[in-house]
Amino acid sequence: MDGCLVPVYAGAAQYWRLDRDAWERVLDAVQDLGFEVVETYVPWGIHEIAPGSFDWGEIDARKDLDAFLDLCHARGLHVLARPGPLIDAELTDFGFPERVLLDPRVQARTAVGTPHFSLARGFQPPHQFPVPSYASEAYYTEIAGWFDAVCPVLARHVAPTGPIIAVQSDNETSYVFWDEPYATDYADDSLARYRDFLLARHGSLEAVVTAHGQAYASLESIEPPRDCRIVARRDVARHVDWLAYKEAQVRSAVSRVARMLRERGLADVVIFHDVSDSWRTPLDLARLEADPEVDWVGMNQYRSPAEYRDIVTQARFLSGATRLPFVPELGAGRWAHHPVIPTPGEEELTALSAIMHGIRAFNLYMLVERERWTASPIRRDGTLRPEFARLWREVAAFLREHEFWRFERRPDVLALLNYDVCRLSAALTTLHDAHVDLLGLPAALRSVDADLGLEWDLRREADVGDPASWLGSVLVELGRLRIDHDIADTHLGRDRLDRYRVIVLQSLGFMDPVDQARLLGWIEDGGHLVVGPAIPTMDPAFLPCLVLAHRLDGPGTARVGAGQITWVQDSIAAAGTVATTSPGDADRQSVTCDEPMLDLVLHRDGPLGMLFAANPTPAALRATIAISDATRLVPAWPRGGGATVPAPWTVDVPARTVRAWRVEP
Amino acid sequence: MIDAGWLVTDLDPTTWRNVTPLIHPSTFFRAGEPGEHGLYVLHAAGRPLRVVDTRTGVRRDLAIPDVLDPRSVARDLYSLGEWDRVHVIDRRHLTEVGRLAQDPSNREMTIDAYYRLTYHLLWDDSDGYVTMPARAPDWRGWTYEGIQRFVANLPEAATLGIAVTSEAGLEIGLVLDVCRGRVVGVTTFEAFGEPLTSLSPSPAGVAHLWQRLEDRALAGPGRSPSTRAALPAFVIVMSRVALDALLANGSKRAALRAAVRRGEACWNRSRVVRPGNGVDRAS
């Protein structure tokens, strides 16, 4: 902003839920804790008091958005604004006006034709509501009315003359968490869009008939699958087309809402989107961020210490797949109906683990507590919860003290999840009925067996967290070898592929030809692709496709243009190939450690380094560390953590904690 | 019972950490207990689709016949002695539960009534979902009807105070505001402003909490300016041991009487003894 770099270390404060006379005290507390960016939703259903009529503080002073933004600006605070239309925030009806939700033309439909209630999957008190359809034109007409009202207010406060530095398009666009393939959306508008999608994808009705193996008499007669009916390869295309459509529907909704914001005076501000907690179908982060209307995509994180490995994967995935790895909602406390309320120690581990593994921007949700939320550092009257305030004040101070935004990880290696593997695995599931999540059924009961002639267990291979899967095993081995790496999926664009010298590609023998061609171009320009356990010889519908395979007759290595491709069936050998062929960088510091259970990540800023060590285990660990070209190790986290560590660098890391040291040459 | 506009404010993290494990709906819906060794047979109109053992995964070795009589299939499999519980589920039943639950007219229900409807749709008397042994008809003695009766007997506007203590201090300090049979407010002792640090399961402890709730009602909003609380109608102070016994025991009345006898619980309600007139420790 104005030539200054503004790190996005933000915290949420929801003005309409705070007493008007507490705003100043609350914002004082925000700044006192060391935060300079405030995030807030702007909820449609709160401001709309009658159709087309809005309260901006004239009736209820807490709704005076102008005043809140002015107050932020006067204090030098930046603002992330999230006007929906979907909000959640534990609001009744998720912040929608009831009249909009009750319009049958707006409502999504389930596979059995009913409206889709918000409680269909997940527990979202205090009241069930019919979820809108992302395909409904009536819905977008209503959104336009809301944006016509709210966007002029926001536009008055956009930086540099105002505090707003970014605006979010919709929120967690994923069918209100009921994102299984055959759950919803079978609304009429959605089915019409599905048919248009098929025409665009296949080119003609005849081509759709051929691909699906169905005798469709007309476009209108095409019906999507309403449960998994895959028995053999011939059934796959019809099902994965439905999943691909739903992915496109989510992207289209986010893009359209972003465009609607831009058209109403928000053309020159960053537009971002937050994905709830998944990078799998129907979510598609790489393509979401590649959309010209969307500048930036992040993913929320409400994890426990037991999910440390998931935190690592998520941070590395965001590092690989997005421009600026961002957690738009990083748990600071929890919603009132969350089953587990974290302690400050647990939040310290989860937040610092995310930062350690690559998160560079975050929004503490909620920095300021409000109704239906607990365990924030700032109460809604502006007083502090001392134990949580201490933690977040220290985190903010640590980041600023070291100007952490200057540091970055720069791995040469990228692991690519195969989006087609994940999509087919999702297609082969069932029991997507409403409320099945309440029954505690074993996951295996929801899987469908089909005779697809695959040599590998599709479900296991689709789970990158399973160390028995090929890619999961490669990632474990890369960790053991301390080879820093990012993660993304096969929809990643060429510009981002070019950041890496070695890519490890998961393949079970089928893959989208366009994605293969993109990788082939990258290889020809000098990249080294390590693929396994199979090389793709088919497209996702199991039709022959030899874009990559015709470069190799069998496992081994072949030169392709300026680069090379290596097909390795064994995962340990694949990681070994990466280790021997990754060129590394002689200018960079490298780290060795004699304690394999200790996770280490080195961030760099020129000659300086910031070394993080995470001990996710229940026992304390002691390790001796060596870092090339470093002479001093200065404790950085926890702050005030003692004197410079004398060489040789033996460090103690208590159970379930993260430590950090500034590394000086 | 739960108002769609309820205010849930000032939740002290310690109280809430101890409360939330008790409130998730899946606790009340699921047939199997956590950690239980179960066998699940999924069928569609009698045709077996999938058989899953919670420990070993898919069981193709079990020769499951067509499920003509789900109860006898469950009974026969259970008699093998391999599992703690056998579940026989008709896939169509789950679809029908979802379809009926999501009828547009059900939007009007309170969330608890909606879940209760869904519960009865799932666990109706049909053979849609059969378990052997049968699941308990209530959750450790708690029934929706029992809670409804309790709420219905409260004054039109009432506040309830619940304190659970242990050697570590106050584990739960919960306040519920009820109006015309609906819970309109939930908060914790944090709403009192001044901390309430020592409470014992004694008449003095109950009287102290009662007084704080009265002060809250009479003095006004505290940290909750949007709600004006009613006078207290029921207050209970108990030990963690008493709470655990109360949760586990099928007879709540017996568990409570035993806890009162041991000096582990003490309570008062406005319709029996008004505050200031002493505390009923026995009824």
Coordinates of C-alpha atoms in Angstrom, one line a residue, chain B residues 41-51 63-67:
Chain B
V41 CA -24.4 -54.8 6.9
L42 CA -25.7 -52.4 4.3
H43 CA -28.5 -53.7 2.0
A44 CA -31.0 -52.4 -0.5
A45 CA -34.4 -54.0 -0.3
G46 CA -32.7 -57.2 1.0
R47 CA -29.8 -57.3 -1.4
P48 CA -26.5 -57.0 0.5
L49 CA -24.4 -54.1 -0.8
R50 CA -21.5 -54.0 1.6
V51 CA -20.4 -55.6 4.9
A63 CA -21.7 -65.2 3.4
I64 CA -24.5 -62.8 4.1
P65 CA -27.8 -64.1 2.7
D66 CA -30.4 -61.9 1.2
V67 CA -31.7 -59.8 4.1

